[in-house]
Amino acid sequence: MTSDGGIQIPSRLPLLLTHEGVLLPGSTVRFSVDSPRNMHLVSQRLLRGTSLKSTIIGVIPNTRDPEHDTDDLPTLHKRIYSLVALQSNTGRWTLTFNWQCPGPVWLLCSKILCLHLLCLTLTSYVSLSLCRIGTAGIAVQVVGSNWPKPHYTLLITGLCRFSVSSLLKERPFVLAEVEQLDKLDQYTIPATESVAAEDGELGELSQKFYQAAVQLLGMLDMSVPVVAKFRRLLDSLPRETLPDVVASMIRTSNKEKLQVLDAVSLEERFKKALPMLTKQIEGLKLLQKTRKISPDNEKRVTNICISPLPLNVCVHTPFNLDGDDEDEDGDDTAVLERKVHGANMPEAALRVCLKELKRLKKMPQSMPEYALTRNYLDLMVELPWSKSTKDCLDIRAARTLLDNDHYAMDKLKRRVLEYLAVRQLKTTLKGPILCFVGPPGVGKTSVGRSIARTLGREFHRIALGGVCDQSDIRGHRRTYVGSMPGRIINGLKTVGVNNPVFLLDEVDKLGKSLQGDPAAALLEVLDPEQNHSFTDHYLNVAFDLSQVLFIATANTTATIPPALLDRMEVLQVPGYTQEEKVEIAHRHLIPNQLEQHGLTPQQLHIPQDTTQDIISRYTREAGVRSLERKIGAICRAVAVKVAEGHRATKTEALTPESQTQQGGELSVCVSVIGPKVQTIQRNVFMLV
Ligand SMILES: Nc1ncnc2c1ncn2[C@@H]1O[C@H](COP(=O)(O)OP(=O)(O)OP(=O)(O)O)[C@@H](O)[C@H]1O
């Protein structure tokens, strides 16, 4: 390979005919090979040869193998080809026609058609042998596969340009006599001794080109390994190799690459490649301007991949500087970053978010961790770190509202008003946590809701019945698959403010299991001294819960863990007396049920003594839930009658059977007792 003129490539080279990519000296390109001639070249030359020389081949770009093309020809064409044979046994081409035609005119037409097709097919071959410039390269990797059809994938690194002097043979693969056009020893000369030191136009051009390359690199993200490597190579590579190397790295079309390949003189090559480089720089500038992204995001390089390089030259699937696919992702992270800065979170949380964001930017989207980090950041920006509602507390209005919503419960209402009054005087009141204890249906939950309304705060109910996993309250660590934040943090995300009223319902029905004790996790939540720095395992940063108003409800204190009970102020809500229930029914339950069933008070009137009878005979409870259900049943029975179009006037003692039809509205006066009411209910179940 070595002669007095420096390193030489073999004078006879097997030729790879490609039509996909353009291999430039100093770059590495992957080619897929499936045409018969190219397949023979790989199997007979590359795979059989053992010397370095056997791995060097010539790559002729933009050329289809004519033999391969015949595979794709329509059947008619193939048949015609099978009838024609082109032979060159003696060095002279002979065309033989292998068929008999019915008449002389037919024969002439067919021969003209065949010759035309043959000429078309041979055109590419003739042009290949006479005028093309190619790149000699080393095949550094050969991979074969039978799927979807037999083919090889070659990884070839370009060495130097050559021109085809003459074609030696065309089968089984093309072999040609070539003339080397570039010096190969330029890679062994130190950069300082190369063209950079030259004066004149060439020296000036190379300097200009070098500066433009440095400018382009300055706009890219140095933390991307391939960019950093290219930065190093830019100084170590000889200047005359730069046009080829840079043209293969930046985004250029095959046509542009061919122009660079065809530029045999170095000066011309610089002239061809410089505008391409400038175009990239301008494009990148424009992109950065339109994106208006933050300084961290400005320097972005996308779509880069590295492959092994024998010549210590950087590899290049081009930088996708104007890649549309990446735009969306780029903007997405930029939007997320803006949200992180705008979420008004405490210093510690912000630091964690920025760190995660930095990791996210470097992660490919296909990585499972990408989705996890993304979800985490989404939650962090959605949490109401400093968003709160303004309390509109007026004790008189609160008293009226509580009285309007609930009858009786005087002790409970008094304590709630005391609590609200102290809050009005001292807004930063810490604790106490109120815990309403009483039998089912006595209005504990609904008082909690009323308190939220009087304060003008958001209300959120957390049902704790049956919860036996500590991570339900505190969340899972992010290392777990399917990890989630706990119910407290989820609730805050739902209400969107940091000072809601949280009703911890059924706190006495918390369970215990191997997954830990949720009651223990609640200790931190409910302790006014600690809950300003509540740390959910999923968030892993403290969230201030001191503004949240916690109210707990329970049916009994017996099953509440003592440590938890100790943190709460227990307010007993005893059951109601019969008279209280009658009042509750007439003030709240009946109007509610009428509204729910679309009835008016004129359509259904239930006298007090009927209510009393329902309470004493058909409900046995401390609360009023069952009573509410019975009233609902009566409403449904009447609703059916109204819907059927019955019109009745008021009657005194009425069973469903005794409703009269005397014009006016259907007015059912249920003043009957015992069995008759039962009749109504039976009808209800029959009708509904
Ligand atoms: N004093 C009251 N005034 C008006 N309505 C009441 C009163 N007490 C209970 N209610 C009504 O009874 C129904 C049941 O109340 P709620 O769900 O608040 O009971 P609870 O005590 O929370 O029951 P549980 O312990 O089963 O959760 C609600 O519709 C509520 O409006």
XYZ file of C-alpha atoms and ligand atoms in Angstrom:
719
model
C 0.000 0.000 0.000
C 2.932 2.365 0.455
C 4.876 3.888 -2.368
C 6.959 6.996 -2.743
C 3.741 9.052 -3.178
C 2.542 8.228 0.366
C -0.122 5.740 1.466
C -1.853 4.216 -1.546
C -5.113 2.329 -1.920
C -5.071 -0.804 -4.143
C -5.208 0.081 -7.843
C -7.968 -2.476 -8.446
C -11.041 -2.093 -6.329
C -14.307 -4.019 -6.115
C -17.125 -1.488 -6.429
C -20.196 -1.229 -4.241
C -23.031 0.402 -6.187
C -25.209 2.392 -3.789
C -28.122 4.724 -4.258
C -28.990 5.609 -0.649
C -26.248 7.532 1.138
C -23.068 9.307 0.135
C -19.844 8.229 1.776
C -17.370 11.087 2.179
C -13.744 10.561 3.200
C -13.465 10.666 6.982
C -17.073 9.745 7.685
C -18.688 6.422 8.497
C -21.938 5.373 6.877
C -24.132 2.306 7.174
C -25.293 0.753 3.899
C -27.911 -1.899 3.385
C -26.959 -4.249 0.563
C -29.338 -6.594 -1.239
C -28.659 -6.425 -5.002
C -27.019 -9.573 -6.478
C -23.713 -7.905 -7.454
C -23.307 -6.187 -4.096
C -24.248 -9.389 -2.251
C -21.533 -11.245 -4.192
C -19.026 -8.536 -3.321
C -19.747 -9.012 0.373
C -19.802 -12.789 0.365
C -16.861 -13.393 -1.981
C -14.608 -10.497 -1.107
C -15.325 -9.109 2.339
C -16.309 -12.310 4.122
C -13.704 -14.560 2.472
C -10.719 -12.226 2.437
C -8.432 -12.190 5.432
C -6.062 -9.335 4.573
C -6.591 -5.625 5.261
C -6.539 -5.080 1.501
C -9.590 -7.303 1.087
C -11.642 -5.011 3.341
C -11.026 -1.973 1.129
C -13.735 -1.399 -1.444
C -14.848 1.450 -3.657
C -18.242 2.994 -3.019
C -19.954 4.519 -6.031
C -22.846 6.703 -4.847
C -26.122 7.389 -6.571
C -25.981 4.253 -8.723
C -28.495 1.473 -8.896
C -27.302 -1.984 -9.830
C -28.899 -2.622 -13.245
C -29.183 -6.321 -12.444
C -31.080 -5.511 -9.286
C -33.429 -3.290 -11.243
C -34.472 -6.149 -13.473
C -35.872 -7.848 -10.367
C -38.399 -5.079 -10.065
C -39.385 -5.067 -13.718
C -42.875 -5.982 -14.727
C -43.356 -9.546 -15.953
C -43.639 -8.490 -19.614
C -40.206 -6.828 -19.437
C -38.669 -9.861 -17.784
C -40.017 -12.109 -20.494
C -38.519 -9.890 -23.142
C -35.155 -9.951 -21.331
C -35.251 -13.719 -21.218
C -35.558 -13.745 -24.975
C -32.493 -11.524 -25.447
C -28.911 -12.502 -24.614
C -25.986 -10.087 -24.544
C -22.657 -11.938 -24.746
C -19.075 -10.653 -24.667
C -17.053 -13.882 -24.710
C -14.478 -12.675 -27.135
C -14.404 -9.084 -26.001
C -16.927 -8.179 -28.667
C -20.590 -7.658 -27.682
C -23.100 -9.924 -29.461
C -26.842 -9.540 -29.177
C -28.849 -12.744 -29.816
C -32.615 -13.008 -30.101
C -33.952 -16.373 -28.940
C -37.355 -16.574 -30.558
C -39.233 -17.026 -33.783
C -41.733 -14.394 -34.840
C -44.764 -14.987 -37.042
C -43.897 -12.275 -39.556
C -41.061 -9.886 -40.521
C -42.883 -6.723 -39.277
C -43.544 -8.311 -35.883
C -39.931 -9.381 -35.613
C -38.655 -5.875 -36.390
C -40.972 -4.191 -33.835
C -40.048 -6.645 -31.082
C -36.330 -6.236 -31.710
C -36.598 -2.413 -31.565
C -38.507 -2.605 -28.274
C -35.983 -4.994 -26.724
C -33.011 -2.907 -27.772
C -34.637 0.185 -26.291
C -35.176 -1.512 -22.923
C -31.643 -2.905 -22.942
C -30.151 0.514 -23.613
C -32.151 2.018 -20.757
C -30.878 -0.613 -18.354
C -27.277 -0.359 -19.412
C -27.177 3.429 -19.205
C -26.432 3.514 -15.502
C -23.745 0.876 -15.831
C -22.016 2.730 -18.705
C -22.094 6.032 -16.835
C -20.687 4.307 -13.734
C -17.715 2.962 -15.591
C -16.806 6.145 -17.343
C -17.373 9.270 -15.313
C -18.107 8.627 -11.648
C -15.976 9.574 -8.708
C -16.265 7.349 -5.703
C -14.882 6.930 -2.208
C -12.550 4.139 -1.221
C -13.472 2.853 2.214
C -12.776 0.170 4.793
C -15.630 -2.142 5.697
C -15.452 -2.107 9.493
C -18.537 -4.178 10.113
C -20.605 -6.658 8.130
C -23.910 -7.937 9.472
C -26.046 -10.407 7.554
C -29.739 -11.120 7.924
C -32.368 -13.217 6.139
C -35.334 -11.138 7.202
C -37.397 -9.769 5.497
C -35.172 -10.878 2.603
C -31.471 -11.810 2.446
C -29.319 -8.719 2.871
C -26.141 -7.424 4.485
C -25.600 -4.245 6.457
C -22.150 -2.741 5.992
C -20.507 -0.107 8.096
C -17.944 1.609 5.924
C -15.480 4.334 6.812
C -14.400 6.538 3.912
C -10.669 6.892 3.183
C -10.173 8.933 -0.003
C -11.647 9.813 -3.392
C -10.865 7.805 -6.516
C -11.924 7.894 -10.131
C -12.720 4.812 -12.200
C -10.147 4.406 -15.009
C -11.544 1.257 -16.572
C -13.936 -1.525 -15.826
C -12.250 -4.916 -15.463
C -15.178 -7.235 -14.873
C -18.823 -6.915 -14.068
C -19.676 -10.345 -12.646
C -20.058 -11.669 -10.049
C -19.307 -8.166 -8.707
C -17.917 -5.051 -10.395
C -14.131 -4.754 -10.343
C -12.421 -1.623 -11.682
C -9.024 -0.110 -12.222
C -9.032 3.090 -10.130
C -6.948 6.181 -9.679
C -6.540 7.637 -6.180
C -7.439 11.353 -6.026
C -6.793 12.311 -2.357
C -3.665 11.870 -0.314
C -4.161 9.435 2.528
C -1.255 10.562 4.659
C -3.082 13.813 5.512
C -4.470 12.011 8.547
C -0.975 11.359 9.844
C 0.227 14.967 9.466
C -0.219 17.146 12.579
C -2.894 19.807 12.117
C -0.378 22.658 12.359
C 1.639 21.438 9.382
C -1.339 21.144 7.107
C -3.083 23.656 4.884
C -3.731 25.926 7.838
C -0.187 27.149 7.589
C -0.537 27.925 3.884
C -0.976 31.449 2.601
C -3.154 32.688 -0.193
C -6.777 32.014 -0.955
C -6.722 28.418 0.221
C -5.278 29.331 3.624
C -7.869 32.086 3.986
C -10.688 29.746 2.987
C -9.600 27.067 5.425
C -9.347 29.628 8.241
C -12.827 30.927 7.452
C -14.188 27.404 7.388
C -12.542 26.554 10.695
C -13.997 29.648 12.359
C -17.468 28.859 11.055
C -17.173 25.304 12.417
C -16.125 26.689 15.810
C -19.083 29.101 15.723
C -21.487 26.234 15.007
C -20.041 24.181 17.850
C -20.425 27.150 20.166
C -24.155 27.058 19.537
C -24.456 23.391 20.425
C -24.649 21.719 23.790
C -21.146 20.714 24.884
C -22.535 18.280 27.449
C -23.575 16.009 24.562
C -20.603 13.627 24.196
C -20.462 13.662 20.401
C -20.341 17.471 20.317
C -17.529 17.506 22.868
C -15.656 14.920 20.820
C -16.091 16.908 17.641
C -14.778 19.973 19.433
C -11.591 18.064 20.254
C -11.303 16.660 16.733
C -11.705 20.072 15.176
C -8.334 21.080 16.549
C -6.586 17.776 16.010
C -7.808 17.008 12.454
C -5.918 18.443 9.468
C -7.756 21.370 7.926
C -8.033 19.763 4.485
C -10.209 17.000 5.938
C -12.679 19.469 7.454
C -14.950 20.042 4.421
C -15.600 16.315 4.096
C -15.990 15.679 7.817
C -18.216 18.704 8.466
C -20.362 18.142 5.358
C -21.105 14.627 6.554
C -21.899 15.793 10.102
C -24.244 18.673 9.499
C -27.647 18.208 7.930
C -27.057 18.201 4.178
C -28.900 16.534 1.337
C -27.352 13.745 -0.730
C -27.150 16.180 -3.635
C -25.040 18.577 -1.572
C -22.807 15.763 -0.372
C -22.307 14.663 -3.980
C -21.177 18.196 -4.843
C -18.542 17.978 -2.112
C -17.485 14.526 -3.281
C -17.154 15.702 -6.886
C -15.003 18.645 -5.809
C -11.600 17.072 -6.396
C -9.554 20.193 -5.768
C -9.323 21.218 -2.123
C -10.108 24.852 -2.818
C -13.286 23.937 -4.646
C -14.248 21.610 -1.787
C -13.922 24.420 0.773
C -15.990 26.655 -1.494
C -18.746 24.058 -1.793
C -18.879 23.159 1.920
C -18.641 26.667 3.408
C -22.141 27.815 2.310
C -23.614 24.615 3.759
C -22.002 25.348 7.120
C -23.155 28.967 7.075
C -26.688 27.845 6.235
C -26.669 25.593 9.309
C -25.512 28.409 11.559
C -28.194 30.759 10.237
C -30.837 28.064 10.639
C -29.792 27.425 14.220
C -29.816 31.131 15.046
C -33.327 31.451 13.679
C -34.466 28.407 15.596
C -33.107 29.760 18.856
C -34.723 33.108 18.253
C -38.156 31.662 17.539
C -38.056 29.258 20.439
C -37.190 31.990 22.943
C -35.970 29.349 25.292
C -34.121 29.660 28.549
C -30.304 29.835 28.474
C -29.970 26.240 29.654
C -32.103 25.015 26.808
C -30.592 27.211 24.152
C -27.754 24.924 23.363
C -29.489 21.869 22.178
C -28.246 19.122 19.946
C -30.550 16.395 18.984
C -30.517 13.121 17.115
C -26.851 12.267 17.486
C -25.350 8.836 17.361
C -21.796 7.560 17.563
C -20.232 4.577 15.861
C -16.698 3.201 16.123
C -14.145 4.950 13.959
C -10.909 3.488 12.826
C -9.407 6.771 11.749
C -10.069 8.560 14.994
C -12.618 10.578 13.114
C -15.958 11.515 14.506
C -18.969 9.633 13.231
C -21.964 11.106 11.956
C -25.495 10.585 11.622
C -26.060 14.248 11.095
C -27.092 16.662 13.803
C -30.738 17.234 13.380
C -30.580 20.926 14.044
C -33.945 21.720 12.616
C -35.603 18.482 13.702
C -39.328 19.014 13.944
C -39.854 15.882 16.065
C -37.738 17.271 18.818
C -39.391 20.663 18.798
C -42.377 19.476 20.694
C -40.305 17.748 23.342
C -38.005 20.734 23.614
C -40.947 23.064 24.155
C -42.512 20.593 26.529
C -39.554 20.604 28.895
C -39.284 24.364 28.539
C -42.960 24.721 29.506
C -42.393 22.392 32.442
C -39.390 24.419 33.528
C -41.432 27.616 33.391
C -44.119 25.923 35.491
C -41.515 24.794 38.034
C -40.290 28.361 38.403
C -43.845 29.679 38.566
C -45.122 27.176 41.151
C -43.860 29.325 44.009
C -42.517 26.345 45.869
C -40.089 26.524 48.786
C -36.355 26.618 48.104
C -35.756 22.931 48.940
C -38.560 21.708 46.675
C -37.402 23.984 43.851
C -33.876 22.618 44.087
C -35.160 19.030 43.840
C -37.378 19.922 40.875
C -34.563 21.604 38.963
C -32.330 18.613 39.559
C -35.007 16.236 38.277
C -35.649 18.515 35.311
C -31.986 18.441 34.398
C -32.042 14.647 34.489
C -35.221 14.609 32.425
C -33.645 16.679 29.675
C -30.841 14.192 29.251
C -33.107 11.150 29.284
C -34.462 9.593 26.100
C -38.247 9.507 26.117
C -38.261 5.759 25.663
C -36.648 5.228 29.068
C -39.173 4.028 31.688
C -37.717 6.505 34.159
C -38.648 9.365 31.857
C -42.357 8.853 32.535
C -41.751 8.538 36.289
C -39.727 11.728 36.489
C -42.210 13.527 34.264
C -45.159 12.471 36.490
C -43.270 13.544 39.576
C -42.540 16.970 38.136
C -46.128 17.345 36.942
C -47.349 16.680 40.485
C -44.822 19.051 41.998
C -45.943 21.929 39.788
C -49.625 21.181 40.383
C -49.383 21.200 44.167
C -50.693 24.369 45.852
C -47.424 25.330 47.569
C -48.561 28.868 48.209
C -52.062 29.025 46.796
C -54.784 29.544 49.369
C -58.334 30.847 49.693
C -59.062 33.859 51.833
C -61.121 33.084 54.922
C -64.396 35.022 55.007
C -65.209 34.507 58.634
C -68.149 36.238 60.271
C -69.260 34.580 63.487
C -72.846 35.790 63.214
C -73.158 34.533 59.671
C -71.483 31.274 60.723
C -73.994 30.824 63.534
C -76.936 31.443 61.180
C -75.521 29.059 58.611
C -74.903 26.289 61.132
C -78.412 26.764 62.588
C -79.962 26.697 59.158
C -78.127 23.530 58.160
C -78.551 21.586 61.377
C -81.223 21.399 64.002
C -80.289 20.664 67.653
C -76.596 19.667 68.196
C -76.232 22.719 70.397
C -73.111 21.601 72.216
C -71.313 20.738 69.015
C -72.341 23.973 67.309
C -71.238 26.007 70.322
C -67.782 24.441 70.289
C -67.457 24.915 66.564
C -68.386 28.595 66.903
C -65.815 29.001 69.714
C -63.221 27.466 67.477
C -64.137 29.722 64.560
C -64.168 32.790 66.813
C -60.623 32.106 68.016
C -59.551 31.585 64.420
C -61.045 34.938 63.508
C -58.998 36.646 66.243
C -55.814 34.703 65.593
C -55.439 33.517 62.055
C -52.272 31.542 62.708
C -54.015 29.303 65.221
C -52.295 25.920 65.549
C -54.725 23.080 66.244
C -56.744 21.735 67.910
C -57.988 18.939 65.676
C -61.700 18.444 66.256
C -63.016 14.900 66.310
C -66.785 14.385 66.167
C -67.732 11.097 67.780
C -71.240 9.723 67.601
C -73.530 7.073 66.163
C -74.081 6.830 62.390
C -76.306 9.405 60.755
C -76.202 12.107 63.411
C -74.748 14.674 61.002
C -71.020 14.596 61.773
C -69.957 14.710 58.141
C -72.497 17.326 57.231
C -71.331 19.612 60.068
C -67.809 19.338 58.688
C -69.086 20.418 55.288
C -70.942 23.353 56.888
C -67.761 24.487 58.636
C -65.976 24.610 55.274
C -68.848 26.658 53.885
C -68.861 29.131 56.771
C -65.118 29.641 56.363
C -65.373 29.886 52.574
C -62.817 27.105 52.205
C -62.560 24.122 49.913
C -63.826 20.856 51.396
C -62.281 17.437 50.880
C -63.330 14.170 52.495
C -60.830 11.383 53.031
C -62.536 8.088 53.827
C -60.242 6.163 56.137
C -62.515 3.155 56.755
C -60.606 -0.043 55.997
C -57.312 1.672 55.201
C -54.566 -0.597 56.447
C -51.513 0.496 54.477
C -49.313 3.252 55.728
C -48.489 4.357 52.172
C -52.173 5.249 51.697
C -51.475 8.223 53.928
C -47.799 8.851 53.282
C -47.383 7.664 49.672
C -44.932 5.166 48.204
C -41.254 5.774 47.719
C -40.537 6.579 44.103
C -38.355 3.504 43.770
C -41.496 1.314 43.800
C -43.177 0.352 40.557
C -46.518 2.173 40.323
C -45.661 4.490 43.204
C -48.173 7.210 44.055
C -48.453 10.037 46.532
C -50.598 9.504 49.646
C -54.192 10.658 50.125
C -53.243 13.887 51.859
C -51.080 15.107 48.978
C -53.610 13.804 46.451
C -56.353 15.710 48.251
C -54.317 18.905 48.153
C -53.767 18.434 44.432
C -57.516 17.928 43.941
C -58.631 21.030 45.848
C -55.772 23.151 44.494
C -55.325 25.234 47.667
C -53.186 24.718 50.747
C -55.850 25.634 53.322
C -58.837 23.359 52.688
C -61.013 21.642 55.287
C -60.006 17.978 55.310
C -62.561 15.640 56.827
C -60.883 12.433 57.960
C -63.979 10.235 57.958
C -64.223 7.034 60.044
C -60.900 7.503 61.773
C -61.878 4.705 64.191
C -61.968 2.154 61.355
C -58.310 2.364 60.391
C -56.747 -1.077 60.063
C -53.275 -2.436 60.636
C -51.310 -4.781 58.422
C -47.839 -5.873 57.413
C -47.669 -2.747 55.275
C -47.534 -0.657 58.417
C -49.902 1.255 60.653
C -51.742 4.105 58.915
C -52.721 5.542 62.300
C -49.045 6.083 63.036
C -48.686 7.944 59.743
C -51.642 10.132 60.715
C -49.859 11.167 63.907
C -47.535 13.434 61.964
C -50.394 14.804 59.876
C -52.534 15.695 62.866
C -49.826 17.047 65.142
C -49.876 20.859 64.810
C -46.275 20.950 66.004
C -45.041 18.696 63.209
C -47.371 19.015 60.280
C -45.738 22.167 58.921
C -43.085 19.850 57.499
C -45.083 16.783 56.494
C -43.001 14.624 54.174
C -44.813 12.355 51.782
C -42.583 9.465 50.658
C -43.389 10.115 47.013
C -42.616 13.834 47.142
C -39.585 13.381 49.386
C -39.739 17.074 50.249
C -41.636 18.723 53.091
C -45.102 20.177 52.491
C -46.618 22.613 54.960
C -49.966 21.263 56.223
C -50.332 23.811 59.026
C -52.951 25.800 57.108
C -55.157 22.756 56.541
C -58.119 22.460 58.908
C -58.457 18.794 59.872
C -61.719 17.471 61.261
C -62.033 13.818 62.130
C -65.193 11.772 62.593
C -65.639 8.442 64.377
C -68.431 6.275 65.701
C -66.516 5.357 68.818
C -63.330 6.355 70.561
C -62.665 2.795 71.719
C -60.863 1.751 68.557
C -58.930 4.976 67.974
C -55.247 4.469 68.897
C -54.525 6.402 72.119
C -51.679 8.431 70.587
C -53.992 9.611 67.830
C -56.870 10.271 70.220
C -54.547 12.342 72.360
C -53.959 14.751 69.498
C -57.649 15.415 68.949
C -60.362 17.211 70.842
C -63.283 14.819 71.062
C -66.778 16.297 70.649
C -69.531 13.813 71.385
C -72.563 13.986 69.121
C -75.228 11.943 70.859
C -78.291 10.580 69.095
C -81.476 12.657 68.766
C -84.653 12.505 70.798
C -87.924 11.743 69.024
C -88.974 15.403 69.098
C -85.640 16.474 67.659
C -85.989 13.917 64.882
C -89.487 15.224 64.020
C -88.093 18.769 63.815
C -85.105 17.620 61.725
C -87.480 15.766 59.423
C -89.716 18.785 58.858
C -86.975 21.409 58.675
C -84.413 19.498 56.606
C -85.174 15.962 55.510
C -88.658 16.400 53.933
C -87.775 19.607 51.992
C -84.547 17.912 50.815
C -86.336 14.774 49.684
C -89.100 16.724 47.949
C -86.507 18.621 46.011
C -84.593 15.486 45.161
C -87.739 13.807 43.807
C -88.976 16.818 41.910
C -92.038 17.345 44.079
C -93.461 20.503 45.583
C -94.793 20.920 49.180
C -98.277 21.280 47.641
C -98.021 17.844 46.108
C -96.968 16.066 49.278
C -97.630 17.088 52.817
C -96.651 14.826 55.696
C -98.166 15.895 59.035
C -96.092 15.909 62.215
C -97.902 12.992 63.876
C -97.317 10.833 60.774
C -93.628 11.623 61.000
C -93.706 10.721 64.647
C -95.324 7.403 63.807
C -92.765 6.663 61.122
C -89.982 7.431 63.615
C -91.392 5.362 66.447
C -92.642 2.400 64.423
C -90.399 2.131 61.412
C -87.007 3.472 62.413
C -84.896 2.445 65.323
C -81.727 4.509 65.210
C -79.825 7.259 66.963
C -79.390 9.281 63.785
C -81.801 10.204 61.036
C -80.524 8.295 58.012
C -83.188 5.608 58.110
C -85.877 8.230 58.591
C -84.568 10.051 55.556
C -84.805 6.822 53.532
C -88.432 6.234 54.595
C -89.391 9.756 53.606
C -87.656 9.120 50.317
C -89.819 6.003 49.830
C -93.012 8.010 50.344
C -91.768 10.637 47.899
C -91.155 7.975 45.235
C -94.710 6.572 45.666
C -96.196 10.014 45.256
C -93.897 10.797 42.340
C -95.345 7.787 40.477
C -98.893 9.038 41.027
C -97.976 12.525 39.857
C -96.215 11.146 36.822
C -99.287 9.034 35.959
C -101.319 12.228 35.895
C -103.478 11.690 38.994
C -105.022 14.897 40.143
C -106.391 14.972 43.690
C -107.470 17.604 46.123
C -106.388 17.612 49.691
C -107.816 14.803 51.785
C -107.540 14.377 55.486
C -106.832 10.729 56.071
C -105.408 9.213 53.042
C -104.130 5.902 51.968
C -102.826 5.528 48.476
C -106.065 3.768 47.605
C -108.169 6.626 49.002
C -106.654 9.384 46.926
C -109.519 11.285 45.353
C -109.714 12.707 41.904
C -111.508 16.021 42.372
C -109.567 18.297 40.163
C -106.694 20.640 41.046
C -103.292 19.354 41.935
C -102.621 15.931 43.299
C -102.165 16.609 46.951
C -101.431 13.624 49.115
C -101.890 14.157 52.773
C -100.400 11.246 54.598
C -102.057 11.450 57.947
C -102.733 7.771 58.363
C -100.786 5.769 60.784
C -99.341 2.335 61.061
C -100.641 -0.226 58.606
C -101.755 2.433 56.152
C -98.350 3.962 55.876
C -97.100 0.467 55.410
C -99.518 0.130 52.525
C -97.990 3.164 50.940
C -94.578 1.640 51.287
C -95.691 -1.638 49.825
C -97.084 0.258 46.893
C -93.832 2.104 46.592
C -91.858 -1.070 46.267
C -94.372 -2.431 43.812
C -94.409 0.663 41.713
C -90.795 1.735 41.684
N -79.097 17.911 63.072
C -79.296 17.692 61.770
N -79.913 18.617 61.044
C -80.140 18.404 59.753
N -79.796 17.298 59.070
C -79.171 16.358 59.759
C -78.897 16.490 61.118
N -78.238 15.394 61.525
C -78.137 14.586 60.468
N -78.666 15.154 59.386
C -78.738 14.592 58.029
O -78.556 13.199 58.130
C -77.841 12.682 57.028
C -76.695 11.851 57.517
O -75.720 12.692 58.113
P -74.157 12.429 58.066
O -73.789 11.695 56.826
O -73.480 13.706 58.333
O -74.018 11.438 59.301
P -72.698 10.967 60.007
O -72.855 11.246 61.428
O -71.514 11.504 59.321
O -72.814 9.398 59.774
P -71.650 8.303 59.686
O -71.057 8.189 61.030
O -72.371 7.078 59.267
O -70.732 8.855 58.657
C -77.420 13.883 56.222
O -78.236 14.017 55.110
C -77.602 15.051 57.146
O -77.942 16.212 56.442
